[in-house]
Amino acid sequence: MDVTEIRTWVIFYLLSFVVLLVALFITTQDGGQLWISLMLVIIVVGVNAFLLFSELKRYRARKAFMHRMSKFDETETVSDSAGHRW
């Protein structure tokens, strides 16, 4: 995660916290709406897991790209019979 993305993550987790508080509030009320709070919890946990795995996948792809780019200069140098690189 880059430093510029911290604001987005803070807002996302604050919204997730609010949704979990709403689910807790719905659970404590007398009514048959337990399934709504369960659905909210499942959605929040699922979205968090999906974003975490996608962020890890993006990090691995960026790391592999940087590794390939660092090897690019070593493999692309060709020298002729006089020893000149071109």
PDB file of N, CA and C in Angstrom:
ATOM      1  N   MET A   1       0.852  -1.172   0.000  1.00  0.00           N
ATOM      2  CA  MET A   1       0.000   0.000   0.000  1.00  0.00           C
ATOM      3  C   MET A   1       0.898   1.235   0.000  1.00  0.00           C
ATOM      4  N   ASP A   2       0.615   2.136  -0.902  1.00  0.00           N
ATOM      5  CA  ASP A   2       1.366   3.377  -0.995  1.00  0.00           C
ATOM      6  C   ASP A   2       0.858   4.364   0.053  1.00  0.00           C
ATOM      7  N   VAL A   3       1.702   5.347   0.343  1.00  0.00           N
ATOM      8  CA  VAL A   3       1.329   6.352   1.327  1.00  0.00           C
ATOM      9  C   VAL A   3       0.147   7.185   0.826  1.00  0.00           C
ATOM     10  N   THR A   4       0.048   7.374  -0.478  1.00  0.00           N
ATOM     11  CA  THR A   4      -1.053   8.180  -1.017  1.00  0.00           C
ATOM     12  C   THR A   4      -2.398   7.487  -0.890  1.00  0.00           C
ATOM     13  N   GLU A   5      -2.416   6.178  -0.694  1.00  0.00           N
ATOM     14  CA  GLU A   5      -3.661   5.429  -0.603  1.00  0.00           C
ATOM     15  C   GLU A   5      -4.178   5.298   0.831  1.00  0.00           C
ATOM     16  N   ILE A   6      -3.480   5.840   1.797  1.00  0.00           N
ATOM     17  CA  ILE A   6      -3.879   5.673   3.195  1.00  0.00           C
ATOM     18  C   ILE A   6      -5.243   6.306   3.454  1.00  0.00           C
ATOM     19  N   ARG A   7      -5.501   7.454   2.877  1.00  0.00           N
ATOM     20  CA  ARG A   7      -6.777   8.128   3.098  1.00  0.00           C
ATOM     21  C   ARG A   7      -7.944   7.255   2.626  1.00  0.00           C
ATOM     22  N   THR A   8      -7.784   6.614   1.490  1.00  0.00           N
ATOM     23  CA  THR A   8      -8.830   5.733   0.969  1.00  0.00           C
ATOM     24  C   THR A   8      -9.075   4.561   1.904  1.00  0.00           C
ATOM     25  N   TRP A   9      -8.013   3.966   2.412  1.00  0.00           N
ATOM     26  CA  TRP A   9      -8.176   2.811   3.306  1.00  0.00           C
ATOM     27  C   TRP A   9      -8.803   3.223   4.634  1.00  0.00           C
ATOM     28  N   VAL A  10      -8.438   4.389   5.149  1.00  0.00           N
ATOM     29  CA  VAL A  10      -9.022   4.850   6.414  1.00  0.00           C
ATOM     30  C   VAL A  10     -10.520   5.067   6.254  1.00  0.00           C
ATOM     31  N   ILE A  11     -10.914   5.699   5.172  1.00  0.00           N
ATOM     32  CA  ILE A  11     -12.340   5.930   4.928  1.00  0.00           C
ATOM     33  C   ILE A  11     -13.065   4.597   4.752  1.00  0.00           C
ATOM     34  N   PHE A  12     -12.456   3.673   4.020  1.00  0.00           N
ATOM     35  CA  PHE A  12     -13.085   2.368   3.811  1.00  0.00           C
ATOM     36  C   PHE A  12     -13.293   1.635   5.134  1.00  0.00           C
ATOM     37  N   TYR A  13     -12.275   1.606   5.999  1.00  0.00           N
ATOM     38  CA  TYR A  13     -12.424   0.882   7.258  1.00  0.00           C
ATOM     39  C   TYR A  13     -13.340   1.605   8.237  1.00  0.00           C
ATOM     40  N   LEU A  14     -13.423   2.921   8.167  1.00  0.00           N
ATOM     41  CA  LEU A  14     -14.408   3.629   8.987  1.00  0.00           C
ATOM     42  C   LEU A  14     -15.829   3.286   8.540  1.00  0.00           C
ATOM     43  N   LEU A  15     -16.050   3.230   7.237  1.00  0.00           N
ATOM     44  CA  LEU A  15     -17.366   2.822   6.738  1.00  0.00           C
ATOM     45  C   LEU A  15     -17.688   1.373   7.119  1.00  0.00           C
ATOM     46  N   SER A  16     -16.681   0.510   7.073  1.00  0.00           N
ATOM     47  CA  SER A  16     -16.890  -0.882   7.485  1.00  0.00           C
ATOM     48  C   SER A  16     -17.264  -0.952   8.966  1.00  0.00           C
ATOM     49  N   PHE A  17     -16.612  -0.143   9.774  1.00  0.00           N
ATOM     50  CA  PHE A  17     -16.916  -0.119  11.201  1.00  0.00           C
ATOM     51  C   PHE A  17     -18.346   0.362  11.451  1.00  0.00           C
ATOM     52  N   VAL A  18     -18.776   1.372  10.711  1.00  0.00           N
ATOM     53  CA  VAL A  18     -20.144   1.883  10.851  1.00  0.00           C
ATOM     54  C   VAL A  18     -21.155   0.813  10.450  1.00  0.00           C
ATOM     55  N   VAL A  19     -20.890   0.091   9.377  1.00  0.00           N
ATOM     56  CA  VAL A  19     -21.801  -0.977   8.950  1.00  0.00           C
ATOM     57  C   VAL A  19     -21.879  -2.071  10.015  1.00  0.00           C
ATOM     58  N   LEU A  20     -20.756  -2.406  10.624  1.00  0.00           N
ATOM     59  CA  LEU A  20     -20.778  -3.405  11.697  1.00  0.00           C
ATOM     60  C   LEU A  20     -21.540  -2.896  12.920  1.00  0.00           C
ATOM     61  N   LEU A  21     -21.440  -1.613  13.221  1.00  0.00           N
ATOM     62  CA  LEU A  21     -22.226  -1.057  14.326  1.00  0.00           C
ATOM     63  C   LEU A  21     -23.718  -1.087  14.018  1.00  0.00           C
ATOM     64  N   VAL A  22     -24.090  -0.812  12.785  1.00  0.00           N
ATOM     65  CA  VAL A  22     -25.497  -0.897  12.384  1.00  0.00           C
ATOM     66  C   VAL A  22     -25.991  -2.338  12.498  1.00  0.00           C
ATOM     67  N   ALA A  23     -25.148  -3.287  12.094  1.00  0.00           N
ATOM     68  CA  ALA A  23     -25.521  -4.696  12.223  1.00  0.00           C
ATOM     69  C   ALA A  23     -25.709  -5.075  13.692  1.00  0.00           C
ATOM     70  N   LEU A  24     -24.861  -4.557  14.569  1.00  0.00           N
ATOM     71  CA  LEU A  24     -25.010  -4.817  15.997  1.00  0.00           C
ATOM     72  C   LEU A  24     -26.295  -4.195  16.526  1.00  0.00           C
ATOM     73  N   PHE A  25     -26.612  -3.005  16.082  1.00  0.00           N
ATOM     74  CA  PHE A  25     -27.837  -2.345  16.505  1.00  0.00           C
ATOM     75  C   PHE A  25     -29.065  -3.131  16.053  1.00  0.00           C
ATOM     76  N   ILE A  26     -29.061  -3.607  14.812  1.00  0.00           N
ATOM     77  CA  ILE A  26     -30.191  -4.394  14.299  1.00  0.00           C
ATOM     78  C   ILE A  26     -30.330  -5.697  15.084  1.00  0.00           C
ATOM     79  N   THR A  27     -29.212  -6.284  15.470  1.00  0.00           N
ATOM     80  CA  THR A  27     -29.244  -7.540  16.226  1.00  0.00           C
ATOM     81  C   THR A  27     -29.874  -7.352  17.595  1.00  0.00           C
ATOM     82  N   THR A  28     -29.610  -6.220  18.235  1.00  0.00           N
ATOM     83  CA  THR A  28     -30.107  -6.008  19.588  1.00  0.00           C
ATOM     84  C   THR A  28     -31.577  -5.622  19.637  1.00  0.00           C
ATOM     85  N   GLN A  29     -32.154  -5.232  18.509  1.00  0.00           N
ATOM     86  CA  GLN A  29     -33.567  -4.844  18.483  1.00  0.00           C
ATOM     87  C   GLN A  29     -34.452  -6.086  18.501  1.00  0.00           C
ATOM     88  N   ASP A  30     -35.639  -5.926  19.072  1.00  0.00           N
ATOM     89  CA  ASP A  30     -36.592  -7.028  19.092  1.00  0.00           C
ATOM     90  C   ASP A  30     -37.314  -7.074  17.758  1.00  0.00           C
ATOM     91  N   GLY A  31     -37.013  -8.061  17.001  1.00  0.00           N
ATOM     92  CA  GLY A  31     -37.650  -8.225  15.697  1.00  0.00           C
ATOM     93  C   GLY A  31     -37.014  -9.407  14.993  1.00  0.00           C
ATOM     94  N   GLY A  32     -37.588  -9.794  13.928  1.00  0.00           N
ATOM     95  CA  GLY A  32     -37.058 -10.936  13.195  1.00  0.00           C
ATOM     96  C   GLY A  32     -36.082 -10.539  12.109  1.00  0.00           C
ATOM     97  N   GLN A  33     -35.236  -9.566  12.389  1.00  0.00           N
ATOM     98  CA  GLN A  33     -34.330  -9.067  11.373  1.00  0.00           C
ATOM     99  C   GLN A  33     -32.879  -9.468  11.623  1.00  0.00           C
ATOM    100  N   LEU A  34     -32.700 -10.610  12.217  1.00  0.00           N
ATOM    101  CA  LEU A  34     -31.352 -11.108  12.475  1.00  0.00           C
ATOM    102  C   LEU A  34     -30.627 -11.418  11.165  1.00  0.00           C
ATOM    103  N   TRP A  35     -31.371 -11.830  10.156  1.00  0.00           N
ATOM    104  CA  TRP A  35     -30.748 -12.177   8.881  1.00  0.00           C
ATOM    105  C   TRP A  35     -30.161 -10.944   8.187  1.00  0.00           C
ATOM    106  N   ILE A  36     -30.730  -9.764   8.433  1.00  0.00           N
ATOM    107  CA  ILE A  36     -30.186  -8.540   7.834  1.00  0.00           C
ATOM    108  C   ILE A  36     -28.812  -8.231   8.426  1.00  0.00           C
ATOM    109  N   SER A  37     -28.686  -8.344   9.740  1.00  0.00           N
ATOM    110  CA  SER A  37     -27.392  -8.070  10.361  1.00  0.00           C
ATOM    111  C   SER A  37     -26.364  -9.123   9.969  1.00  0.00           C
ATOM    112  N   LEU A  38     -26.798 -10.374   9.855  1.00  0.00           N
ATOM    113  CA  LEU A  38     -25.872 -11.420   9.420  1.00  0.00           C
ATOM    114  C   LEU A  38     -25.403 -11.157   7.986  1.00  0.00           C
ATOM    115  N   MET A  39     -26.303 -10.737   7.132  1.00  0.00           N
ATOM    116  CA  MET A  39     -25.949 -10.427   5.745  1.00  0.00           C
ATOM    117  C   MET A  39     -24.979  -9.246   5.691  1.00  0.00           C
ATOM    118  N   LEU A  40     -25.186  -8.222   6.501  1.00  0.00           N
ATOM    119  CA  LEU A  40     -24.267  -7.079   6.528  1.00  0.00           C
ATOM    120  C   LEU A  40     -22.868  -7.502   6.969  1.00  0.00           C
ATOM    121  N   VAL A  41     -22.795  -8.354   7.988  1.00  0.00           N
ATOM    122  CA  VAL A  41     -21.492  -8.826   8.472  1.00  0.00           C
ATOM    123  C   VAL A  41     -20.796  -9.652   7.394  1.00  0.00           C
ATOM    124  N   ILE A  42     -21.545 -10.529   6.733  1.00  0.00           N
ATOM    125  CA  ILE A  42     -20.947 -11.357   5.675  1.00  0.00           C
ATOM    126  C   ILE A  42     -20.444 -10.479   4.532  1.00  0.00           C
ATOM    127  N   ILE A  43     -21.196  -9.463   4.155  1.00  0.00           N
ATOM    128  CA  ILE A  43     -20.786  -8.569   3.062  1.00  0.00           C
ATOM    129  C   ILE A  43     -19.518  -7.799   3.442  1.00  0.00           C
ATOM    130  N   VAL A  44     -19.476  -7.273   4.662  1.00  0.00           N
ATOM    131  CA  VAL A  44     -18.300  -6.500   5.089  1.00  0.00           C
ATOM    132  C   VAL A  44     -17.060  -7.383   5.148  1.00  0.00           C
ATOM    133  N   VAL A  45     -17.192  -8.567   5.725  1.00  0.00           N
ATOM    134  CA  VAL A  45     -16.036  -9.470   5.818  1.00  0.00           C
ATOM    135  C   VAL A  45     -15.611  -9.934   4.420  1.00  0.00           C
ATOM    136  N   GLY A  46     -16.567 -10.224   3.554  1.00  0.00           N
ATOM    137  CA  GLY A  46     -16.241 -10.652   2.195  1.00  0.00           C
ATOM    138  C   GLY A  46     -15.538  -9.576   1.391  1.00  0.00           C
ATOM    139  N   VAL A  47     -16.028  -8.352   1.475  1.00  0.00           N
ATOM    140  CA  VAL A  47     -15.394  -7.253   0.739  1.00  0.00           C
ATOM    141  C   VAL A  47     -13.992  -6.988   1.282  1.00  0.00           C
ATOM    142  N   ASN A  48     -13.827  -7.046   2.593  1.00  0.00           N
ATOM    143  CA  ASN A  48     -12.497  -6.846   3.176  1.00  0.00           C
ATOM    144  C   ASN A  48     -11.529  -7.925   2.721  1.00  0.00           C
ATOM    145  N   ALA A  49     -11.969  -9.177   2.722  1.00  0.00           N
ATOM    146  CA  ALA A  49     -11.103 -10.272   2.280  1.00  0.00           C
ATOM    147  C   ALA A  49     -10.749 -10.126   0.804  1.00  0.00           C
ATOM    148  N   PHE A  50     -11.743  -9.787  -0.028  1.00  0.00           N
ATOM    149  CA  PHE A  50     -11.487  -9.603  -1.461  1.00  0.00           C
ATOM    150  C   PHE A  50     -10.477  -8.489  -1.700  1.00  0.00           C
ATOM    151  N   LEU A  51     -10.636  -7.371  -1.027  1.00  0.00           N
ATOM    152  CA  LEU A  51      -9.703  -6.255  -1.219  1.00  0.00           C
ATOM    153  C   LEU A  51      -8.307  -6.582  -0.712  1.00  0.00           C
ATOM    154  N   LEU A  52      -8.228  -7.325   0.383  1.00  0.00           N
ATOM    155  CA  LEU A  52      -6.923  -7.726   0.904  1.00  0.00           C
ATOM    156  C   LEU A  52      -6.205  -8.636  -0.081  1.00  0.00           C
ATOM    157  N   PHE A  53      -6.905  -9.633  -0.615  1.00  0.00           N
ATOM    158  CA  PHE A  53      -6.270 -10.538  -1.561  1.00  0.00           C
ATOM    159  C   PHE A  53      -5.916  -9.838  -2.866  1.00  0.00           C
ATOM    160  N   SER A  54      -6.741  -8.931  -3.326  1.00  0.00           N
ATOM    161  CA  SER A  54      -6.415  -8.204  -4.559  1.00  0.00           C
ATOM    162  C   SER A  54      -5.222  -7.274  -4.344  1.00  0.00           C
ATOM    163  N   GLU A  55      -5.117  -6.691  -3.164  1.00  0.00           N
ATOM    164  CA  GLU A  55      -3.970  -5.824  -2.866  1.00  0.00           C
ATOM    165  C   GLU A  55      -2.679  -6.647  -2.795  1.00  0.00           C
ATOM    166  N   LEU A  56      -2.751  -7.833  -2.200  1.00  0.00           N
ATOM    167  CA  LEU A  56      -1.572  -8.701  -2.157  1.00  0.00           C
ATOM    168  C   LEU A  56      -1.183  -9.174  -3.557  1.00  0.00           C
ATOM    169  N   LYS A  57      -2.164  -9.473  -4.394  1.00  0.00           N
ATOM    170  CA  LYS A  57      -1.885  -9.893  -5.766  1.00  0.00           C
ATOM    171  C   LYS A  57      -1.242  -8.758  -6.550  1.00  0.00           C
ATOM    172  N   ARG A  58      -1.743  -7.541  -6.365  1.00  0.00           N
ATOM    173  CA  ARG A  58      -1.164  -6.382  -7.054  1.00  0.00           C
ATOM    174  C   ARG A  58       0.264  -6.120  -6.584  1.00  0.00           C
ATOM    175  N   TYR A  59       0.519  -6.310  -5.296  1.00  0.00           N
ATOM    176  CA  TYR A  59       1.865  -6.121  -4.751  1.00  0.00           C
ATOM    177  C   TYR A  59       2.835  -7.145  -5.349  1.00  0.00           C
ATOM    178  N   ARG A  60       2.397  -8.411  -5.425  1.00  0.00           N
ATOM    179  CA  ARG A  60       3.265  -9.445  -6.010  1.00  0.00           C
ATOM    180  C   ARG A  60       3.532  -9.174  -7.483  1.00  0.00           C
ATOM    181  N   ALA A  61       2.512  -8.720  -8.217  1.00  0.00           N
ATOM    182  CA  ALA A  61       2.701  -8.418  -9.637  1.00  0.00           C
ATOM    183  C   ALA A  61       3.668  -7.258  -9.814  1.00  0.00           C
ATOM    184  N   ARG A  62       3.554  -6.236  -8.992  1.00  0.00           N
ATOM    185  CA  ARG A  62       4.469  -5.094  -9.076  1.00  0.00           C
ATOM    186  C   ARG A  62       5.899  -5.515  -8.728  1.00  0.00           C
ATOM    187  N   LYS A  63       6.040  -6.370  -7.724  1.00  0.00           N
ATOM    188  CA  LYS A  63       7.367  -6.835  -7.330  1.00  0.00           C
ATOM    189  C   LYS A  63       7.992  -7.680  -8.442  1.00  0.00           C
ATOM    190  N   ALA A  64       7.205  -8.560  -9.077  1.00  0.00           N
ATOM    191  CA  ALA A  64       7.711  -9.370 -10.181  1.00  0.00           C
ATOM    192  C   ALA A  64       8.080  -8.492 -11.374  1.00  0.00           C
ATOM    193  N   PHE A  65       7.276  -7.450 -11.645  1.00  0.00           N
ATOM    194  CA  PHE A  65       7.580  -6.534 -12.740  1.00  0.00           C
ATOM    195  C   PHE A  65       8.891  -5.804 -12.477  1.00  0.00           C
ATOM    196  N   MET A  66       9.088  -5.338 -11.270  1.00  0.00           N
ATOM    197  CA  MET A  66      10.340  -4.646 -10.931  1.00  0.00           C
ATOM    198  C   MET A  66      11.532  -5.599 -11.047  1.00  0.00           C
ATOM    199  N   HIS A  67      11.332  -6.843 -10.668  1.00  0.00           N
ATOM    200  CA  HIS A  67      12.412  -7.822 -10.778  1.00  0.00           C
ATOM    201  C   HIS A  67      12.755  -8.074 -12.247  1.00  0.00           C
ATOM    202  N   ARG A  68      11.717  -8.196 -13.097  1.00  0.00           N
ATOM    203  CA  ARG A  68      11.954  -8.386 -14.536  1.00  0.00           C
ATOM    204  C   ARG A  68      12.648  -7.170 -15.141  1.00  0.00           C
ATOM    205  N   MET A  69      12.257  -5.978 -14.718  1.00  0.00           N
ATOM    206  CA  MET A  69      12.871  -4.765 -15.265  1.00  0.00           C
ATOM    207  C   MET A  69      14.324  -4.623 -14.834  1.00  0.00           C
ATOM    208  N   SER A  70      14.655  -5.088 -13.649  1.00  0.00           N
ATOM    209  CA  SER A  70      16.042  -5.004 -13.208  1.00  0.00           C
ATOM    210  C   SER A  70      16.913  -6.005 -13.966  1.00  0.00           C
ATOM    211  N   LYS A  71      16.343  -7.099 -14.424  1.00  0.00           N
ATOM    212  CA  LYS A  71      17.084  -8.084 -15.217  1.00  0.00           C
ATOM    213  C   LYS A  71      17.140  -7.710 -16.690  1.00  0.00           C
ATOM    214  N   PHE A  72      16.334  -6.736 -17.136  1.00  0.00           N
ATOM    215  CA  PHE A  72      16.238  -6.367 -18.549  1.00  0.00           C
ATOM    216  C   PHE A  72      17.565  -5.865 -19.095  1.00  0.00           C
ATOM    217  N   ASP A  73      18.258  -5.030 -18.353  1.00  0.00           N
ATOM    218  CA  ASP A  73      19.520  -4.469 -18.830  1.00  0.00           C
ATOM    219  C   ASP A  73      20.597  -5.531 -18.963  1.00  0.00           C
ATOM    220  N   GLU A  74      20.582  -6.518 -18.119  1.00  0.00           N
ATOM    221  CA  GLU A  74      21.607  -7.558 -18.161  1.00  0.00           C
ATOM    222  C   GLU A  74      21.424  -8.486 -19.356  1.00  0.00           C
ATOM    223  N   THR A  75      20.201  -8.753 -19.747  1.00  0.00           N
ATOM    224  CA  THR A  75      19.960  -9.720 -20.815  1.00  0.00           C
ATOM    225  C   THR A  75      19.966  -9.085 -22.199  1.00  0.00           C
ATOM    226  N   GLU A  76      19.772  -7.793 -22.306  1.00  0.00           N
ATOM    227  CA  GLU A  76      19.639  -7.154 -23.609  1.00  0.00           C
ATOM    228  C   GLU A  76      20.947  -6.611 -24.171  1.00  0.00           C
ATOM    229  N   THR A  77      22.027  -6.706 -23.444  1.00  0.00           N
ATOM    230  CA  THR A  77      23.286  -6.176 -23.965  1.00  0.00           C
ATOM    231  C   THR A  77      23.902  -7.203 -24.913  1.00  0.00           C
ATOM    232  N   VAL A  78      24.163  -6.780 -26.128  1.00  0.00           N
ATOM    233  CA  VAL A  78      24.768  -7.640 -27.144  1.00  0.00           C
ATOM    234  C   VAL A  78      26.040  -6.955 -27.609  1.00  0.00           C
ATOM    235  N   SER A  79      27.100  -7.705 -27.683  1.00  0.00           N
ATOM    236  CA  SER A  79      28.348  -7.114 -28.166  1.00  0.00           C
ATOM    237  C   SER A  79      28.786  -7.834 -29.447  1.00  0.00           C
ATOM    238  N   ASP A  80      29.405  -7.068 -30.299  1.00  0.00           N
ATOM    239  CA  ASP A  80      29.871  -7.660 -31.551  1.00  0.00           C
ATOM    240  C   ASP A  80      31.270  -8.231 -31.377  1.00  0.00           C
ATOM    241  N   SER A  81      31.913  -8.623 -32.475  1.00  0.00           N
ATOM    242  CA  SER A  81      33.208  -9.279 -32.389  1.00  0.00           C
ATOM    243  C   SER A  81      34.290  -8.336 -31.860  1.00  0.00           C
ATOM    244  N   ALA A  82      34.106  -7.016 -32.027  1.00  0.00           N
ATOM    245  CA  ALA A  82      35.093  -6.050 -31.552  1.00  0.00           C
ATOM    246  C   ALA A  82      34.883  -5.724 -30.077  1.00  0.00           C
ATOM    247  N   GLY A  83      33.782  -6.184 -29.485  1.00  0.00           N
ATOM    248  CA  GLY A  83      33.528  -5.927 -28.086  1.00  0.00           C
ATOM    249  C   GLY A  83      32.643  -4.724 -27.841  1.00  0.00           C
ATOM    250  N   HIS A  84      32.133  -4.111 -28.893  1.00  0.00           N
ATOM    251  CA  HIS A  84      31.250  -2.964 -28.739  1.00  0.00           C
ATOM    252  C   HIS A  84      29.835  -3.433 -28.432  1.00  0.00           C
ATOM    253  N   ARG A  85      29.222  -2.746 -27.487  1.00  0.00           N
ATOM    254  CA  ARG A  85      27.826  -3.071 -27.151  1.00  0.00           C
ATOM    255  C   ARG A  85      26.901  -2.248 -28.036  1.00  0.00           C
ATOM    256  N   TRP A  86      25.809  -2.856 -28.464  1.00  0.00           N
ATOM    257  CA  TRP A  86      24.813  -2.140 -29.251  1.00  0.00           C
ATOM    258  C   TRP A  86      23.459  -2.670 -29.007  1.00  0.00           C
TER     259      TRP A  86
END
